[in-house]
Short mmCIF file of C-alpha atoms in Angstrom, two decimals:
data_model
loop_
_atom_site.label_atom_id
_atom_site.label_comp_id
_atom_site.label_asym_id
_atom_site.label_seq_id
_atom_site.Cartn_x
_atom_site.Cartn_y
_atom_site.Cartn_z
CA UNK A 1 -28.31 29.61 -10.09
CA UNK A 2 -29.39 25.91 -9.74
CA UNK A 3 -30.50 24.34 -6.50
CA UNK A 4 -29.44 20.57 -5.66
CA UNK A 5 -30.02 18.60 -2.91
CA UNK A 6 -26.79 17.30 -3.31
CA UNK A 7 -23.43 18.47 -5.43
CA UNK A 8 -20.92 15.97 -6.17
CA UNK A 9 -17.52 17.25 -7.14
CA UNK A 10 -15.75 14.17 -9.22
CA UNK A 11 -17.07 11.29 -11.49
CA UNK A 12 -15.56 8.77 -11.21
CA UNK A 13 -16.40 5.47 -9.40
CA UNK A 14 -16.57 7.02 -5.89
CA UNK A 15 -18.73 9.95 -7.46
CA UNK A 16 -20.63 8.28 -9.85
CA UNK A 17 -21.91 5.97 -7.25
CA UNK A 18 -22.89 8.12 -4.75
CA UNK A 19 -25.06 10.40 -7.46
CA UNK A 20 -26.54 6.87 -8.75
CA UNK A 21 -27.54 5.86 -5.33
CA UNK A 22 -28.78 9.80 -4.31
CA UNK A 23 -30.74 9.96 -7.48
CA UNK A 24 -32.28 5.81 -6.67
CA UNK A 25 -33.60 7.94 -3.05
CA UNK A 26 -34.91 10.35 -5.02
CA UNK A 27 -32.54 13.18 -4.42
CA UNK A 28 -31.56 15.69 -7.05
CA UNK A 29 -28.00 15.56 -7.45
CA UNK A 30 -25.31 17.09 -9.55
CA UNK A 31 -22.34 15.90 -10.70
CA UNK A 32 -18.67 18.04 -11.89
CA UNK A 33 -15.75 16.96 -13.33
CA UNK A 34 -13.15 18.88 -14.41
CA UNK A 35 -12.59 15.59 -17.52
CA UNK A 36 -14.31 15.03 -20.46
CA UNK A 37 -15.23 11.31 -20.30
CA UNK A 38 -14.79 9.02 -21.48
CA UNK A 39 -10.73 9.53 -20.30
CA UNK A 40 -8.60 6.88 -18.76
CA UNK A 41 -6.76 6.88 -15.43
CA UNK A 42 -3.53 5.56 -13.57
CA UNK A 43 -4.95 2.40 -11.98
CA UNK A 44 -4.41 -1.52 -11.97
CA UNK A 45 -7.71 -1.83 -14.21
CA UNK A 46 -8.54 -4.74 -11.75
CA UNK A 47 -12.20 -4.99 -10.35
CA UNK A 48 -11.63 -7.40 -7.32
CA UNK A 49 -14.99 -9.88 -6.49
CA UNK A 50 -16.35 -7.31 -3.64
CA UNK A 51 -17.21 -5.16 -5.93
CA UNK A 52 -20.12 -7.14 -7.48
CA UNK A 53 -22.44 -6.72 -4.52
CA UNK A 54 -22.63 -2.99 -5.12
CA UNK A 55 -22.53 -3.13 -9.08
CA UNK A 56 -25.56 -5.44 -8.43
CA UNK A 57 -27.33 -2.93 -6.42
CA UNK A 58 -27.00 -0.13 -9.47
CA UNK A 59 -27.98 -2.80 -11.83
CA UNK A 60 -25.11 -3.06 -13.53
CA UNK A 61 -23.56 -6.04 -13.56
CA UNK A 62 -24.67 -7.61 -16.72
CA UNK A 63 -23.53 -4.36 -18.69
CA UNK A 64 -19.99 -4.60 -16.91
CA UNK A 65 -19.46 -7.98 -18.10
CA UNK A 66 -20.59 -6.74 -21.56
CA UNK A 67 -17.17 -4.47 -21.33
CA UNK A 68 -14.36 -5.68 -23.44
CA UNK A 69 -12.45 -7.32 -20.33
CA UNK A 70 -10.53 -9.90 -19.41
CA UNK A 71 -11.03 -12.40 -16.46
CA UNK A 72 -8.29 -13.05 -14.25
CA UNK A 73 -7.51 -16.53 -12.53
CA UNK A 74 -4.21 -16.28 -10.69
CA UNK A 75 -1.41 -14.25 -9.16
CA UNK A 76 2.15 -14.37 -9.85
CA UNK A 77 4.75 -13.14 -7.71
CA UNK A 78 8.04 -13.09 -8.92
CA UNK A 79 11.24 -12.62 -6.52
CA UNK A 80 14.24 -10.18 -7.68
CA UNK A 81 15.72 -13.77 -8.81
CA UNK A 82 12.78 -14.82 -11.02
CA UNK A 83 11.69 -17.17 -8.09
CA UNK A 84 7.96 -17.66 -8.80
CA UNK A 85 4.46 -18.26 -6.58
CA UNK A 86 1.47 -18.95 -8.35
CA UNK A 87 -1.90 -18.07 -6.24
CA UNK A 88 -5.36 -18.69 -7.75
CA UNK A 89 -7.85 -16.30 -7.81
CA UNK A 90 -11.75 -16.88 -7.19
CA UNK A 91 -13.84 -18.51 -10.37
CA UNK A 92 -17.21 -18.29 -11.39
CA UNK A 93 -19.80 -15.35 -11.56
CA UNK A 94 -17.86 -13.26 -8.53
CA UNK A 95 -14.37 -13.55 -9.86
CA UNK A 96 -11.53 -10.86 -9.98
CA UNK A 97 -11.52 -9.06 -13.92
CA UNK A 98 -9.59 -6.51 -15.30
CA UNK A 99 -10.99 -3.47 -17.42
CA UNK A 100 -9.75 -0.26 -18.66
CA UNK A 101 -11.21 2.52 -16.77
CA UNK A 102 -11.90 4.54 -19.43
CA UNK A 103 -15.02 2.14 -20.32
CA UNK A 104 -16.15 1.61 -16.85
CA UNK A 105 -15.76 4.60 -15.24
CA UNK A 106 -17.94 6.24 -18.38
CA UNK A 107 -20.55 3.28 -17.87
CA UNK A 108 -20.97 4.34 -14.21
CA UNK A 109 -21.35 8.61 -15.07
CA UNK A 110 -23.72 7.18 -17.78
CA UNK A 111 -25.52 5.04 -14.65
CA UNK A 112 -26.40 8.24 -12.73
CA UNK A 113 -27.21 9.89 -15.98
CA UNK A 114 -29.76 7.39 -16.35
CA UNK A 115 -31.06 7.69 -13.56
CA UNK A 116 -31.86 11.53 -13.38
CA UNK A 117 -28.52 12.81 -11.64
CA UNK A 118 -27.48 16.10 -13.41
CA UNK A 119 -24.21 15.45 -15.17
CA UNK A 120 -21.36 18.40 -16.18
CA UNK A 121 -18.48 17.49 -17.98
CA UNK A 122 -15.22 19.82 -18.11
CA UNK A 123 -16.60 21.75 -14.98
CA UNK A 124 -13.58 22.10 -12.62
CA UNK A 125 -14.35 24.11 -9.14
CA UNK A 126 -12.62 27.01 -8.66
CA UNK A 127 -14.86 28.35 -5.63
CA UNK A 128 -16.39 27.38 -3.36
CA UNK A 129 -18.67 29.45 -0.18
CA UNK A 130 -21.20 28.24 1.98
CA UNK A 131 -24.19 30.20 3.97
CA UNK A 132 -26.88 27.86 4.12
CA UNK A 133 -26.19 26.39 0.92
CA UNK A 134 -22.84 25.21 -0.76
CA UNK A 135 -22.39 27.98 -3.28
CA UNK A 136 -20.04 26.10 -5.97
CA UNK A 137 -18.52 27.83 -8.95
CA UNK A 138 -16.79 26.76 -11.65
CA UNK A 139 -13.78 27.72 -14.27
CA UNK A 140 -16.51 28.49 -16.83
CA UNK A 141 -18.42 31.02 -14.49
CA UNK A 142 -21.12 28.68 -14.12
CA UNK A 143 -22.79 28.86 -9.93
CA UNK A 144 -24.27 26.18 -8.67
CA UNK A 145 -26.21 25.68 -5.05
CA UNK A 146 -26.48 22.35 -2.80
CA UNK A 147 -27.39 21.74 0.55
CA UNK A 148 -24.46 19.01 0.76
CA UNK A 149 -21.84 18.30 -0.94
CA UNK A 150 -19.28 15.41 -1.68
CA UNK A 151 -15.57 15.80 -2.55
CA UNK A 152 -15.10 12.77 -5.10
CA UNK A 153 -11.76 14.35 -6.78
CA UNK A 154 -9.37 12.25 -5.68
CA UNK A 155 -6.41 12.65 -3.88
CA UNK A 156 -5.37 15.88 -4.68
CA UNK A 157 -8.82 16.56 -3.78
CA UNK A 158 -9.47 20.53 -5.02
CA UNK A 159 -12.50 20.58 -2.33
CA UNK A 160 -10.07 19.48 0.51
CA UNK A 161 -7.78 22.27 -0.92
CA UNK A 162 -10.46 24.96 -1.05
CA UNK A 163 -11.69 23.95 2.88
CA UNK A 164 -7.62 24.13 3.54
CA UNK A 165 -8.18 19.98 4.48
CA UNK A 166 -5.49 18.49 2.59
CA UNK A 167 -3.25 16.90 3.95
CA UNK A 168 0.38 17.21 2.76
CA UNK A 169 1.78 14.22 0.17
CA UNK A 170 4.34 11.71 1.07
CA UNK A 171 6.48 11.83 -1.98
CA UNK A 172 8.93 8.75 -1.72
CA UNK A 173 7.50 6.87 -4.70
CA UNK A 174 6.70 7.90 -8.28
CA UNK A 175 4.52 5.32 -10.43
CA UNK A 176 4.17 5.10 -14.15
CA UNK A 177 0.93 3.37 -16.04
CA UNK A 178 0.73 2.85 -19.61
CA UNK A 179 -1.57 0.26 -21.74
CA UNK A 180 1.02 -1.85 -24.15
CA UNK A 181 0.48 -4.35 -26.83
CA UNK A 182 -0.22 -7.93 -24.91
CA UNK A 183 3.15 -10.13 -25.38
CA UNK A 184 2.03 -13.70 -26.79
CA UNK A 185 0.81 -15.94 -24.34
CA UNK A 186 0.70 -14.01 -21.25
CA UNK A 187 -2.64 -15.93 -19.86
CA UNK A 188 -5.29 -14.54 -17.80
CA UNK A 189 -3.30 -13.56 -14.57
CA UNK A 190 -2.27 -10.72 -12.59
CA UNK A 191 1.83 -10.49 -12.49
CA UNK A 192 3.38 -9.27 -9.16
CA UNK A 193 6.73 -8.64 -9.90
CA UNK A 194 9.67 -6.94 -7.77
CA UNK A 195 13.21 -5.49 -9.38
CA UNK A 196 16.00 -3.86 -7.64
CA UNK A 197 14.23 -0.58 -8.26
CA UNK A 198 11.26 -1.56 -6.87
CA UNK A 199 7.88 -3.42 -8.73
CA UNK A 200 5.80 -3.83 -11.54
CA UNK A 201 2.15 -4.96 -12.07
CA UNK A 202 0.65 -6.84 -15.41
CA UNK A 203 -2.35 -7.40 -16.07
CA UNK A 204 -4.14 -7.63 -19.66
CA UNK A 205 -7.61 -5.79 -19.85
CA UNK A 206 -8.72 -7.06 -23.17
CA UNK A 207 -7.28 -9.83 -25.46
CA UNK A 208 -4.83 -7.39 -27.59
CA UNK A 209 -3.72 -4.85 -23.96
CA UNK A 210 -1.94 -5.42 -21.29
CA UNK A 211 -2.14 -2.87 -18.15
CA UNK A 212 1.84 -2.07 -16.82
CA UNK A 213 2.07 -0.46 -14.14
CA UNK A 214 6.03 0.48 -12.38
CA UNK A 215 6.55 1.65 -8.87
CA UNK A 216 9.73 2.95 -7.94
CA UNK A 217 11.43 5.94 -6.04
CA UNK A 218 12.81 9.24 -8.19
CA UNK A 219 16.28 8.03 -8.81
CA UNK A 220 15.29 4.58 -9.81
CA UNK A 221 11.96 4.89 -11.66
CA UNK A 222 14.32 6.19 -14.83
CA UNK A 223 15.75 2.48 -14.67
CA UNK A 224 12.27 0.88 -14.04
CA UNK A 225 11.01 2.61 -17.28
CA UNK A 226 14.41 1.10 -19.46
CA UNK A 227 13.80 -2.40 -18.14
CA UNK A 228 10.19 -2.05 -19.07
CA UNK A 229 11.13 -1.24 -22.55
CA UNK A 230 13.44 -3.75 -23.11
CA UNK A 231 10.90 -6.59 -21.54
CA UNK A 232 8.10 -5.63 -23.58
CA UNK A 233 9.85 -4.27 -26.45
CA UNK A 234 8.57 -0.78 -26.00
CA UNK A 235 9.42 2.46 -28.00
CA UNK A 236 11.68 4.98 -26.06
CA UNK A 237 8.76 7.62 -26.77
CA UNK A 238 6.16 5.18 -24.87
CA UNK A 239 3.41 7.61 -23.38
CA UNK A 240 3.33 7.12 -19.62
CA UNK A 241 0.67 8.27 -16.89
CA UNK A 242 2.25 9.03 -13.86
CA UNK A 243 0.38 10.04 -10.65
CA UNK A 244 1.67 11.55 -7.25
CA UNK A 245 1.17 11.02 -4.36
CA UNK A 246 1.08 7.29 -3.88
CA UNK A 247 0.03 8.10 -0.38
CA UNK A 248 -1.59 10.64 1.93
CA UNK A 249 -2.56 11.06 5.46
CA UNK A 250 -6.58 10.23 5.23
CA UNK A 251 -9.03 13.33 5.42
CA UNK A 252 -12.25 12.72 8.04
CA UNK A 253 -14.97 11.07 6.11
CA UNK A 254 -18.11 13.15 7.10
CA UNK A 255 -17.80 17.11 8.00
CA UNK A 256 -21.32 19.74 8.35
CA UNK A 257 -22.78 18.99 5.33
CA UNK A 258 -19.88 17.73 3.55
CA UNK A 259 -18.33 13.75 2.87
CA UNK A 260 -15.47 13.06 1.49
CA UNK A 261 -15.17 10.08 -0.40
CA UNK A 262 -12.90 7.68 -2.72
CA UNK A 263 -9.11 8.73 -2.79
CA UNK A 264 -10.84 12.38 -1.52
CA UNK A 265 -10.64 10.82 1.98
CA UNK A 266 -8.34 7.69 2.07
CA UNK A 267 -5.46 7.21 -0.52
CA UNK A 268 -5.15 3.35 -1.08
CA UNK A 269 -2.51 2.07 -3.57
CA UNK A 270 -3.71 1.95 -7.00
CA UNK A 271 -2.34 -1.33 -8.06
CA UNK A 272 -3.84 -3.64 -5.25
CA UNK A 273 -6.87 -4.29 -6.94
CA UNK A 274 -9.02 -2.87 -3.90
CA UNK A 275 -8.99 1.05 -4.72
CA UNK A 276 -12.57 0.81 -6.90
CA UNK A 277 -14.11 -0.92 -4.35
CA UNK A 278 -13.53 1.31 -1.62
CA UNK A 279 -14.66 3.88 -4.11
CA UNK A 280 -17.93 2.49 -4.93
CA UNK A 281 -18.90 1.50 -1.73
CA UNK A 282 -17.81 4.84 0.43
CA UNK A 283 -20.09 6.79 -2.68
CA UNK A 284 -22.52 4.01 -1.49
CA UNK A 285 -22.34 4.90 2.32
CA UNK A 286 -22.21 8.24 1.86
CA UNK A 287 -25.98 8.41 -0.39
CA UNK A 288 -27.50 5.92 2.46
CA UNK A 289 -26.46 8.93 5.19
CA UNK A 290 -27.61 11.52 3.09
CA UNK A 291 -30.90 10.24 2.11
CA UNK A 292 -31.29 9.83 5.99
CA UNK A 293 -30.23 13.34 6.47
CA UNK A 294 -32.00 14.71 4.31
CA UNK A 295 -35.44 13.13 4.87
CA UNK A 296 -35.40 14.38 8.21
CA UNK A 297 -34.05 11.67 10.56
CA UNK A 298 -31.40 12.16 13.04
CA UNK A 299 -28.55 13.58 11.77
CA UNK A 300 -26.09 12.37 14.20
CA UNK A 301 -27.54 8.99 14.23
CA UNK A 302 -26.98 8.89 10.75
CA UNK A 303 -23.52 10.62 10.66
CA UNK A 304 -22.70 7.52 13.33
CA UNK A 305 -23.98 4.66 11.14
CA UNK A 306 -22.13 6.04 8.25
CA UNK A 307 -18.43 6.06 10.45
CA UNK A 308 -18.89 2.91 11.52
CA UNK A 309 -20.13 1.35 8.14
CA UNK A 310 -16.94 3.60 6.40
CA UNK A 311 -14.31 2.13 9.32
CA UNK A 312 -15.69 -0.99 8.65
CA UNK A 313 -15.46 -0.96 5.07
CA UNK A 314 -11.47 -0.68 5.54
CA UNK A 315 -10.71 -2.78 8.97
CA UNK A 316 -8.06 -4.70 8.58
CA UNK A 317 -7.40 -4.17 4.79
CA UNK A 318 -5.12 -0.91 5.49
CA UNK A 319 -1.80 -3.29 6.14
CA UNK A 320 -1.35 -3.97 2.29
CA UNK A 321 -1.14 -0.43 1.72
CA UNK A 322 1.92 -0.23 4.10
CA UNK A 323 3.14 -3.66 2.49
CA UNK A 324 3.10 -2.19 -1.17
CA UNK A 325 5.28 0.93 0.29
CA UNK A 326 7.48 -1.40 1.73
CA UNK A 327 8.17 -3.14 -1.26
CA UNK A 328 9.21 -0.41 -3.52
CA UNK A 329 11.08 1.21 -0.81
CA UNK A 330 12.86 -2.06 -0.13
CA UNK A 331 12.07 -4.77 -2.65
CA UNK A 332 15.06 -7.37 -1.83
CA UNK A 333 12.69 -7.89 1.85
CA UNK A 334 9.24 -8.49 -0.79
CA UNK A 335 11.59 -10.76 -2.54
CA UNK A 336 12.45 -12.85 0.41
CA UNK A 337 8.80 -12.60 1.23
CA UNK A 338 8.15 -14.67 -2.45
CA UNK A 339 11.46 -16.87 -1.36
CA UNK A 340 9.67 -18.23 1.84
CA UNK A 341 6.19 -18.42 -0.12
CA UNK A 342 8.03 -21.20 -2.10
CA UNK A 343 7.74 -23.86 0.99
CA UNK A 344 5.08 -21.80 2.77
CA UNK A 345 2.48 -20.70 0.08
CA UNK A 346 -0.59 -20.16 2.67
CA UNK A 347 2.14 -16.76 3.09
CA UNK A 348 0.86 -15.02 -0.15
CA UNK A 349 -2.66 -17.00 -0.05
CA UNK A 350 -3.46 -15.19 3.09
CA UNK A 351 -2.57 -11.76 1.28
CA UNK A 352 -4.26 -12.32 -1.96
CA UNK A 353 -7.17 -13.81 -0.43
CA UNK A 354 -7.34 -10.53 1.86
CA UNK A 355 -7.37 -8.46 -1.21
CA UNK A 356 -9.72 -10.31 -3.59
CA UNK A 357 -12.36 -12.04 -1.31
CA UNK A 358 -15.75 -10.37 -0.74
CA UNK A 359 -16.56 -8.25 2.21
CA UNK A 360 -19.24 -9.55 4.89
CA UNK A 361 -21.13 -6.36 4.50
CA UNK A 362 -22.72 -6.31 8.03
CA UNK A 363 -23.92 -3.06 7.60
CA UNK A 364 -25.66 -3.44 4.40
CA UNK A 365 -27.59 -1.32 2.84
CA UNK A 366 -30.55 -3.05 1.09
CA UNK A 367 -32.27 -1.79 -1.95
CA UNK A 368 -36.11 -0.81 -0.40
CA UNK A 369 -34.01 1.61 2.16
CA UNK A 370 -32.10 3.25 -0.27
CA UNK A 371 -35.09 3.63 -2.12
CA UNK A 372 -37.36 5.49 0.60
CA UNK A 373 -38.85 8.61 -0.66
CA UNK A 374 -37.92 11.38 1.53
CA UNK A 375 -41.38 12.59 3.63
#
């Protein structure tokens, strides 16, 4: 049976992160995931400008750019009566992009990789037991020892399930993602727009895809799906991701010797642009505490610094959440929302520049702590 310091149970961003930055404070950390990667995932594709502070800190932000992407200069909103606000987005080096997470999600995993975390593919936990040591087995029979461990596996997080921590779904929305053929001419923005059944999001990742995303409730999402084939001219046997739940009470962040991180501990929409973030930093957070832990300073000093930096991290952001719900669940109110935007537009400024402007950071982690050897 192998021995990490840490075990990390999902790789994506929020996983990946958090092994990169363990394995940068020399901890020997493990990542499972029950995918073989690289595999794509329900989500806007939109990487909004806070993340570039942490992609700078793995030293990645050169090889993100390098993606096939597309950068994104404005938000439209358009009302149930084709009403339109326009909203610029930042320019320059920390601008909003979009890219499929199929090819950034695998250049993260390949980040840890690199930098000595252990990585399994097509390892899903089936078990898991803890004495002094989280004793983690897989479908494949494999065992596997840490002294902590992170739940990275989204929200239908199977570590919450095992520790009977999951919290039950709210299931008044379905959503459907699929990547189409870009229409002619679409431009390098991010559409916003709301229908009787609820809302869509565009946005093109590359120069020949564009990202569609529909939100709706189960008896209309049927209709959301015909309207989306007519506008884009899509086959009736279009493959769709769907995910469920949309939403989910949040799961405490830090436990004994287990975080929970990403969607694992706070579902955020996945079409405001901000879920990645929150993933990459809270994997972030999460290595600072355990290096801390681990090297053998105070534990609930640490455990402290990391709640504060995590409640931080979403203060004040959580509202567009409940303003996403509300427009599904009643999109004629979003669409009078656009309607007064028209003579007001600081309405939707205010809420895009909420979304897509970077965080302060004042608890930030810099690069020589994160890179203190344990004693």
């Amino acid at each position: 049976m192998q021995t990490f310091d840490v075990a990390i149970v999902g790789g994506g961003p929020a996983g990946s992160s958090c092994a990169a930055f363990c394995a940068m404070a020399g901890l020997q950390s493990l990542i499972l995931d029950r995918e073989k990667f690289p595999r794509e995932k329900v989500c806007g594709d939109c990487l909004n400008p806070s993340c570039w502070p942490v992609l700078e800190r793995l030293e990645l932000v050169q090889r993100v750019w390098d993606l096939s992407h597309s950068k994104l200069r404005s938000v439209e909103f358009i009302a149930i009566d084709g009403r339109k606000v326009i909203v610029d987005l930042p320019s320059g080096a920390g601008c909003e992009i979009s890219v499929k997470r199929s090819l950034f999600d695998d250049l993260l995993l390949g980040r840890a990789r690199e930098l000595g975390a252990e990585v399994h593919e097509q390892a899903t936990a089936t078990g898991l037991s803890r004495n002094d040591y989280w004793n983690i087995e897989t479908a494949s029979g494999e065992f596997f020892q840490a002294r902590i461990l992170i739940a990275a596996d989204g929200r239908n997080s199977t570590v919450a399930h095992l520790c009977n921590l999951l919290p039950r779904p709210a299931r008044e929305r379905v959503a459907l993602q699929a990547h189409v053929p870009l229409p002619r001419d679409f431009g390098n923005r991010i559409v916003l727009q709301f229908l009787p059944e609820g809302y869509s999001g565009q946005a093109p990742v590359n120069e020949t895809q564009l990202n569609l995303c529909l939100v709706g409730t189960p008896p209309t999402i049927s209709k959301l799906r015909g309207w989306a084939e007519q506008q884009f001219e899509l086959p009736a046997d279009q493959a769709w991701r769907t995910i469920t739940p949309l939403t989910r009470s949040p799961v405490p962040a830090a436990h004994e010797n287990l975080f929970f991180i990403g969607d694992a501990a706070r579902v955020v929409e996945p079409f405001t642009g901000e879920g990645i973030y929150y993933a990459l930093r809270s994997g972030e957070l999460a290595a600072n505490a355990i290096a801390k832990i681990l090297r053998g300073d105070d534990r609930n000093s640490a455990l402290r610094e990391f709640g504060r930096a995590y409640a931080q991290m979403y203060r004040g952001r959580l509202w567009i959440n409940r303003l996403s719900r509300a427009a599904v669940l009643r999109p004629q109110l979003a669409s009078k929302l656009v309607w007064a935007a028209r003579s007001q537009p600081a309405i939707l400024r205010m809420l895009t520049r909420k979304i897509v402007s970077p965080e302060n950071d004042e608890i930030r982690m810099t690069n020589d702590e994160l890179m203190s050897k344990r004693e």
